[in-house]
Amino acid sequence: MPHPAPSARSEVKERAVSQLLLGCIADDFTGGTDLASMLVRGGMRTLQVIGVPEGPIPPDIDAVVVALKSRTQPKDQAVQESLAALEWLRAAGCRQFFFKYCSTFDSTPEGNIGPVADALMDALGIDFALACPAFPENKRTLYQGHLFVGDMLLSDSGMRHHPLTPMTDANLVRVLGQQSKREVGLVPYSVVAQGAAAIREAFDAARRAGKGYVIVDAIDNANLNVIGQAAADHMLITGGSGVAIGLPENFARAGLLQSSHNAAELPPVCGYSAVLSGSCSVATNDQIEHWQRSRPSFQLDPLLLAEGRDQVGEALAWARERIAGGPVLIYGSARPDQVKAAQERLGVEAAGRLVEDALSRIAVGLDELGVRQFVVAGGETSGAVVKALGVEALRIGASIDPGVPWTLGVRQVPVALALKSGNFGSLDFFEKALGQVQ
Ligand code: ADP
């Protein structure tokens, strides 16, 4: 186990009362939740904070994930914000650090994975770290340093057409080497298959050979577990959420993680329930239709909002009459032809903003009516609603469906939140989520 890093900001240290073990920096919000869910699964009580926090951390937390938007920010800004997050996590007393990026290594030839990892290593005063984005449960595997998505090389997958971070080279030794000032080596599958001791030896050999990073092959969870074990005393680990799978066990072995608590257990939150949806994905539209077969719903229309109609007031009046009788759904979501029509009239951004703004104001109104359990569909929509509700941090609970946990929104009056990005969740996701919390 690495020793706690020296404090950079003593006033933060005074406020931090928890025995934090792992401090994570995630390069986007939903990636942060993904990592947090993995740690909760391993028995770590985990808090996700949105940006570098101001306030203190609750005392009963083992791991903190600072969620940034550094994946697609300009490189210098990504580095600066990541360093600020690291400084805060060090000051809070974390023993080990994790830089979380996407399992498809989303980045450009300039970064931001390499430059951010370089800066974190410099700040921590270390010269070696592993890099492993593999996430076999999601069909991302690494062999001979090459990243596969299902049975395809990353560079043959849909990722080659990504609008912001097109991935046209699957050889991560080369990709990271281009982004970083350090040399990159490989710990191949033949070594990983031999277990933690062999991996540790390979780490030492690579370091002696002047490598700053090694890409580590992994094709299943057993590989990720031994990689995690081999990295128990690394100050910094970089990778996808998959490689975090072995870390809770390291802390447990060192006697630092209590096994008596259920890390996924959240305090109960009493109040009414509602579903808010701004996602127009196929899955969400189907989930809405499923809901409508037996439950009430209210649709927002960006064209009416643009005309100045008070749909927020109408939706809240509608909800006020029904909320005591059971959960309601309020949505801006629409099928592609309807979305296209609104976008052509209003512009893509303006149409989106109108719906996000309306749903945010409706969330505040519902909060005032006593709603304390919100299911929110849509990545951007979730961000807007979380902000409007004044939530600064999320305590991560049990997963409803893969990648979507119930969370506790931390603020003066806590609120339960299930934040679902577009295509996630089963057909009955809304009903299932609310059935689990009630
Ligand atoms: P997803 O996770 O499915 O991508 P997001 O919430 O991230 O969902 O993005 C959906 C965007 O579409 C939001 O900006 C939302 O406000 C916008 N939107 C929702 N309903 C409509 C609509 N009827 N017409 C146009 N845009 C819409």
XYZ file of C-alpha atoms and ligand atoms in Angstrom:
465
model
C 0.000 0.000 0.000
C 1.385 3.448 -0.782
C 1.650 5.818 2.157
C -0.670 8.831 2.248
C 0.643 11.518 -0.031
C 1.864 14.700 1.672
C -0.787 17.363 2.031
C -0.740 20.217 -0.441
C -3.445 22.343 1.159
C -3.584 22.087 4.897
C -6.960 23.781 5.277
C -8.539 21.021 3.190
C -6.809 18.438 5.362
C -8.365 19.905 8.480
C -11.823 19.576 6.948
C -11.298 16.036 5.742
C -12.350 13.702 8.511
C -12.594 10.486 6.532
C -10.024 7.724 6.143
C -9.923 8.008 2.423
C -8.158 5.170 0.655
C -8.513 5.781 -3.064
C -8.727 9.114 -4.883
C -9.905 8.950 -8.476
C -9.945 11.484 -11.278
C -12.387 10.621 -14.072
C -12.228 12.395 -17.420
C -16.025 12.490 -17.760
C -19.164 12.286 -15.623
C -20.726 8.973 -16.646
C -17.270 7.367 -16.744
C -16.898 8.497 -13.150
C -20.163 6.807 -12.171
C -19.055 3.653 -13.940
C -15.813 3.553 -11.916
C -17.661 4.396 -8.695
C -20.083 1.485 -9.287
C -17.124 -0.857 -9.745
C -15.596 0.243 -6.427
C -18.945 -0.104 -4.623
C -19.223 -3.618 -6.029
C -15.848 -4.373 -4.444
C -17.017 -3.102 -1.048
C -15.748 0.487 -1.066
C -18.159 3.200 0.030
C -17.779 5.661 -2.810
C -18.654 9.295 -3.351
C -18.654 10.957 -6.759
C -18.121 14.687 -6.779
C -18.809 16.926 -9.728
C -15.664 18.938 -10.349
C -13.190 19.735 -7.580
C -15.300 20.086 -4.445
C -15.403 22.937 -1.973
C -16.975 21.296 1.053
C -15.908 18.454 3.339
C -16.276 14.754 2.545
C -18.700 12.706 4.675
C -16.780 10.584 7.213
C -17.960 7.154 6.042
C -16.317 7.153 2.624
C -13.505 4.906 1.326
C -13.107 6.258 -2.202
C -13.823 9.548 -3.960
C -14.230 9.988 -7.689
C -13.763 13.553 -8.929
C -15.650 13.723 -12.222
C -14.205 16.247 -14.683
C -14.973 17.011 -18.328
C -11.322 16.691 -19.287
C -11.731 14.125 -22.076
C -12.548 16.711 -24.699
C -11.335 19.944 -23.105
C -8.308 21.763 -24.524
C -5.180 19.940 -23.326
C -3.875 22.642 -20.996
C -7.222 23.029 -19.275
C -7.557 19.249 -18.868
C -4.101 19.103 -17.264
C -4.794 22.051 -14.998
C -8.131 20.690 -13.739
C -6.720 17.199 -13.250
C -3.861 18.614 -11.175
C -6.330 20.620 -9.078
C -8.304 17.422 -8.462
C -5.128 15.572 -7.505
C -4.102 18.321 -5.120
C -7.496 18.167 -3.425
C -7.427 14.361 -3.180
C -3.897 14.412 -1.731
C -4.899 17.024 0.788
C -7.856 14.854 1.778
C -5.403 12.075 2.651
C -5.886 9.531 -0.157
C -3.323 6.726 -0.214
C -3.548 5.789 -3.846
C -4.730 7.570 -6.993
C -6.545 6.428 -10.102
C -6.805 8.271 -13.404
C -9.918 6.934 -15.157
C -10.353 7.237 -18.906
C -12.609 5.511 -21.384
C -12.297 1.798 -22.142
C -11.937 2.747 -25.803
C -9.018 5.070 -24.905
C -10.951 8.085 -26.271
C -8.341 10.712 -27.072
C -6.694 12.575 -29.933
C -3.044 12.301 -31.095
C -2.255 15.204 -28.710
C -4.116 13.870 -25.689
C -5.591 14.211 -23.265
C -4.713 10.869 -21.684
C -0.922 11.118 -22.092
C -0.507 14.761 -21.014
C -2.818 14.350 -17.995
C -1.094 11.126 -16.875
C 2.338 12.761 -17.356
C 1.317 15.747 -15.242
C -0.158 13.571 -12.479
C 3.044 11.507 -12.346
C 5.212 14.626 -12.199
C 3.081 16.047 -9.403
C 3.281 12.785 -7.451
C 7.036 12.519 -8.056
C 6.839 9.083 -9.652
C 8.333 7.760 -12.873
C 6.219 4.699 -13.662
C 2.543 3.781 -14.050
C 0.497 1.133 -15.761
C -2.123 1.888 -18.406
C -4.960 -0.576 -18.923
C -8.299 0.464 -20.426
C -9.504 -3.169 -20.794
C -13.095 -3.799 -19.678
C -13.920 -7.396 -20.712
C -17.468 -7.220 -19.254
C -18.121 -4.553 -21.884
C -16.182 -6.448 -24.557
C -13.097 -4.244 -24.452
C -10.012 -6.476 -24.332
C -6.307 -5.886 -24.810
C -3.933 -8.302 -26.507
C -0.321 -7.564 -27.495
C -1.055 -3.960 -26.674
C -3.906 -3.837 -29.192
C -7.376 -2.832 -28.039
C -10.344 -4.830 -29.268
C -14.026 -3.848 -29.203
C -15.812 -7.199 -29.360
C -14.122 -9.112 -32.171
C -12.860 -5.978 -33.917
C -9.728 -3.936 -33.531
C -10.540 -0.536 -32.015
C -9.514 1.084 -35.309
C -12.090 -1.022 -37.234
C -14.902 -0.328 -34.744
C -17.376 2.543 -34.793
C -14.855 4.510 -32.712
C -12.956 5.367 -35.889
C -15.819 7.734 -36.744
C -16.219 9.353 -33.303
C -16.899 13.066 -33.875
C -14.483 14.300 -31.190
C -12.000 11.522 -30.520
C -11.753 9.247 -33.587
C -9.584 6.219 -32.769
C -7.772 5.088 -35.904
C -4.924 3.127 -34.300
C -5.545 0.119 -32.021
C -1.895 -0.167 -30.924
C -1.995 1.592 -27.562
C 1.769 1.377 -27.031
C 2.035 3.624 -30.081
C -0.998 5.808 -29.253
C 0.111 6.563 -25.688
C 3.719 6.941 -26.853
C 2.612 9.728 -29.211
C 0.731 11.537 -26.473
C 3.299 11.236 -23.705
C 6.793 12.536 -23.099
C 7.636 9.145 -21.537
C 8.507 5.858 -23.218
C 5.807 3.204 -23.312
C 6.346 -0.545 -22.927
C 4.102 -3.604 -22.866
C 3.284 -6.313 -20.347
C 1.919 -8.959 -22.700
C -0.777 -11.518 -22.012
C 1.816 -14.317 -21.686
C 3.111 -12.559 -18.540
C -0.309 -11.505 -17.207
C -1.486 -15.131 -17.409
C 1.277 -16.111 -14.958
C -0.190 -13.958 -12.195
C 0.660 -11.046 -9.925
C 4.288 -11.931 -9.121
C 5.213 -12.214 -12.812
C 3.456 -8.937 -13.577
C 5.315 -7.214 -10.756
C 8.626 -8.478 -12.159
C 7.652 -7.197 -15.598
C 6.843 -3.788 -14.098
C 10.302 -3.672 -12.474
C 12.028 -4.756 -15.678
C 10.172 -2.128 -17.727
C 11.038 0.581 -15.241
C 14.708 -0.439 -15.287
C 14.583 -0.267 -19.086
C 13.488 3.357 -18.847
C 9.789 2.930 -19.595
C 7.457 5.448 -18.001
C 4.315 3.448 -18.792
C 3.374 -0.067 -19.645
C 0.233 -1.038 -21.506
C -0.963 -4.207 -19.758
C -2.873 -6.869 -21.687
C -6.111 -8.221 -20.198
C -8.843 -10.351 -21.695
C -10.919 -11.277 -18.644
C -11.694 -10.241 -15.079
C -9.203 -12.751 -13.654
C -6.454 -10.854 -15.544
C -7.702 -7.543 -14.166
C -7.709 -8.914 -10.633
C -4.054 -9.984 -10.769
C -3.047 -6.714 -12.452
C -4.718 -4.832 -9.598
C -2.938 -7.041 -7.093
C 0.426 -6.423 -8.774
C -0.193 -2.665 -8.601
C -1.116 -2.602 -4.907
C 1.843 -0.354 -4.060
C 1.606 1.893 -7.123
C 0.889 5.491 -6.217
C -0.988 6.028 -9.483
C -2.946 3.595 -11.619
C -4.343 4.662 -14.978
C -7.046 2.869 -16.912
C -10.700 2.116 -17.482
C -13.027 1.123 -14.682
C -12.227 -2.559 -15.364
C -8.738 -2.435 -13.898
C -10.197 -1.019 -10.658
C -11.834 -4.389 -10.035
C -8.878 -5.710 -8.019
C -8.213 -2.590 -5.955
C -10.786 -2.966 -3.138
C -9.302 -6.382 -2.326
C -5.837 -4.797 -1.957
C -7.161 -2.466 0.723
C -9.054 -5.298 2.416
C -5.879 -7.443 2.471
C -3.997 -4.567 4.073
C -6.686 -4.375 6.781
C -7.787 -0.910 5.662
C -11.262 -1.751 4.368
C -13.966 -2.928 6.754
C -15.962 -5.814 5.391
C -18.782 -5.358 7.919
C -20.677 -2.719 5.936
C -22.638 -2.995 2.727
C -20.981 -0.398 0.511
C -24.043 -0.150 -1.759
C -26.428 0.647 1.092
C -27.725 4.208 1.024
C -29.763 5.909 3.723
C -33.493 5.858 2.867
C -34.949 8.992 1.308
C -38.659 9.558 1.872
C -40.823 11.552 -0.494
C -42.685 11.404 -3.779
C -41.166 10.002 -6.980
C -40.906 11.306 -10.530
C -39.261 10.479 -13.832
C -37.806 13.269 -15.978
C -36.627 12.528 -19.474
C -34.804 14.626 -22.049
C -33.161 11.722 -23.834
C -34.384 11.034 -27.366
C -32.537 7.734 -27.727
C -34.317 4.658 -29.034
C -34.096 2.922 -25.650
C -35.525 5.912 -23.763
C -38.410 6.405 -26.186
C -39.305 2.725 -25.768
C -39.063 3.032 -21.977
C -41.437 6.015 -22.113
C -43.959 4.088 -24.207
C -43.756 1.189 -21.779
C -44.431 3.542 -18.862
C -47.385 5.154 -20.638
C -49.235 1.843 -20.823
C -50.055 2.065 -17.122
C -48.905 5.388 -15.687
C -49.405 9.116 -16.200
C -47.118 11.273 -18.309
C -46.834 14.880 -19.515
C -45.015 15.875 -22.704
C -43.079 19.080 -23.197
C -42.810 20.479 -26.684
C -39.826 22.698 -27.587
C -41.940 24.516 -30.190
C -44.522 25.514 -27.555
C -41.733 26.472 -25.133
C -40.184 28.657 -27.848
C -43.535 30.389 -28.356
C -43.440 31.334 -24.687
C -46.135 28.958 -23.469
C -45.774 28.234 -19.747
C -45.395 24.476 -20.073
C -43.334 24.422 -16.890
C -46.266 25.832 -14.906
C -48.702 23.493 -16.687
C -46.557 20.427 -16.002
C -46.195 21.332 -12.333
C -49.945 21.960 -11.922
C -50.578 18.606 -13.623
C -48.050 16.880 -11.324
C -49.441 18.549 -8.167
C -52.804 16.855 -8.746
C -51.292 13.408 -9.259
C -48.057 13.122 -7.297
C -49.614 11.816 -4.076
C -51.184 8.962 -6.063
C -47.898 7.641 -7.461
C -44.922 8.553 -9.642
C -45.336 10.735 -12.727
C -43.277 11.097 -15.897
C -42.536 14.464 -17.491
C -40.590 14.333 -20.729
C -39.335 16.350 -23.654
C -38.161 13.210 -25.425
C -39.535 12.603 -28.892
C -39.062 10.288 -31.868
C -36.485 11.353 -34.507
C -38.946 12.997 -36.950
C -40.389 15.202 -34.203
C -36.900 16.076 -32.906
C -35.778 16.939 -36.421
C -38.777 19.183 -36.972
C -38.049 21.094 -33.755
C -34.344 21.338 -34.565
C -35.054 22.684 -38.048
C -37.310 25.393 -36.652
C -35.231 26.327 -33.602
C -31.679 25.051 -34.198
C -30.190 21.961 -32.542
C -28.681 23.783 -29.578
C -31.629 26.057 -28.872
C -34.138 23.183 -28.995
C -31.991 21.151 -26.604
C -31.472 24.066 -24.248
C -35.212 24.859 -24.115
C -36.027 21.305 -23.020
C -33.110 21.056 -20.584
C -34.034 24.391 -19.035
C -37.718 23.423 -18.718
C -36.873 20.052 -17.139
C -34.474 21.766 -14.711
C -37.169 24.197 -13.578
C -39.667 21.355 -13.315
C -37.177 19.403 -11.149
C -36.958 22.392 -8.794
C -40.773 22.673 -8.718
C -41.185 18.964 -8.020
C -38.565 19.212 -5.270
C -40.713 21.931 -3.691
C -43.745 19.603 -3.955
C -41.845 16.998 -1.942
C -40.409 14.780 -4.680
C -37.220 13.197 -3.330
C -36.736 10.299 -5.752
C -35.885 11.244 -9.307
C -35.157 8.986 -12.240
C -33.578 11.108 -14.974
C -33.015 9.948 -18.559
C -30.332 11.617 -20.682
C -26.689 12.428 -20.018
C -26.921 16.181 -20.635
C -30.355 16.251 -19.053
C -28.986 14.574 -15.912
C -26.218 17.146 -15.668
C -28.740 19.981 -15.908
C -31.123 18.444 -13.340
C -28.347 17.631 -10.850
C -27.155 21.237 -11.067
C -30.668 22.676 -10.696
C -31.320 20.558 -7.604
C -28.161 21.927 -5.972
C -26.522 18.517 -5.685
C -22.764 18.710 -5.112
C -21.914 15.037 -4.802
C -23.385 11.600 -5.360
C -23.008 8.688 -2.979
C -23.136 5.607 -5.209
C -25.511 2.744 -4.392
C -26.549 -0.540 -5.967
C -26.848 -0.909 -9.735
C -30.347 -0.955 -11.232
C -29.076 -2.074 -14.630
C -25.413 -2.305 -15.758
C -23.839 1.143 -15.543
C -26.797 2.815 -13.796
C -26.788 2.844 -10.000
C -29.154 4.506 -7.562
C -27.297 7.387 -5.986
C -27.834 9.702 -3.072
C -27.578 13.339 -4.085
C -25.748 15.068 -1.244
C -27.190 18.430 -0.202
C -28.993 19.798 2.865
C -32.117 17.732 2.101
C -30.759 14.595 0.385
C -32.401 13.342 -2.754
C -32.295 9.912 -4.433
C -31.206 10.048 -8.068
C -30.992 7.435 -10.802
C -29.193 9.061 -13.734
C -29.461 7.114 -16.947
C -27.614 8.066 -20.092
C -29.381 7.538 -23.421
C -29.280 3.953 -24.495
C -28.940 2.353 -21.070
C -31.502 0.297 -19.212
C -34.120 -2.357 -19.878
C -37.567 -1.620 -21.341
C -39.121 -1.342 -17.849
C -36.183 0.655 -16.461
C -38.276 3.477 -14.958
C -40.649 1.134 -13.118
C -37.763 -1.137 -12.066
C -35.731 1.761 -10.674
C -38.633 3.161 -8.660
C -39.580 -0.329 -7.479
C -36.104 -0.720 -5.987
C -36.084 2.538 -4.090
C -39.570 2.420 -2.600
P -28.784 11.147 -24.326
O -28.088 10.609 -23.104
O -29.847 10.219 -24.867
O -27.816 11.636 -25.375
P -29.082 13.885 -23.484
O -29.898 14.415 -22.366
O -27.587 13.832 -23.269
O -29.622 12.424 -23.839
O -29.320 14.709 -24.794
C -30.586 14.880 -25.367
C -30.725 16.318 -25.812
O -31.902 16.403 -26.601
C -30.896 17.278 -24.663
O -30.177 18.448 -24.902
C -32.390 17.550 -24.669
O -32.739 18.793 -24.108
C -32.688 17.507 -26.145
N -34.106 17.283 -26.440
C -35.007 16.635 -25.671
N -36.198 16.593 -26.255
C -36.080 17.247 -27.441
C -36.990 17.529 -28.505
N -38.265 17.152 -28.455
N -36.520 18.206 -29.569
C -35.236 18.577 -29.627
N -34.322 18.340 -28.663
C -34.750 17.674 -27.573
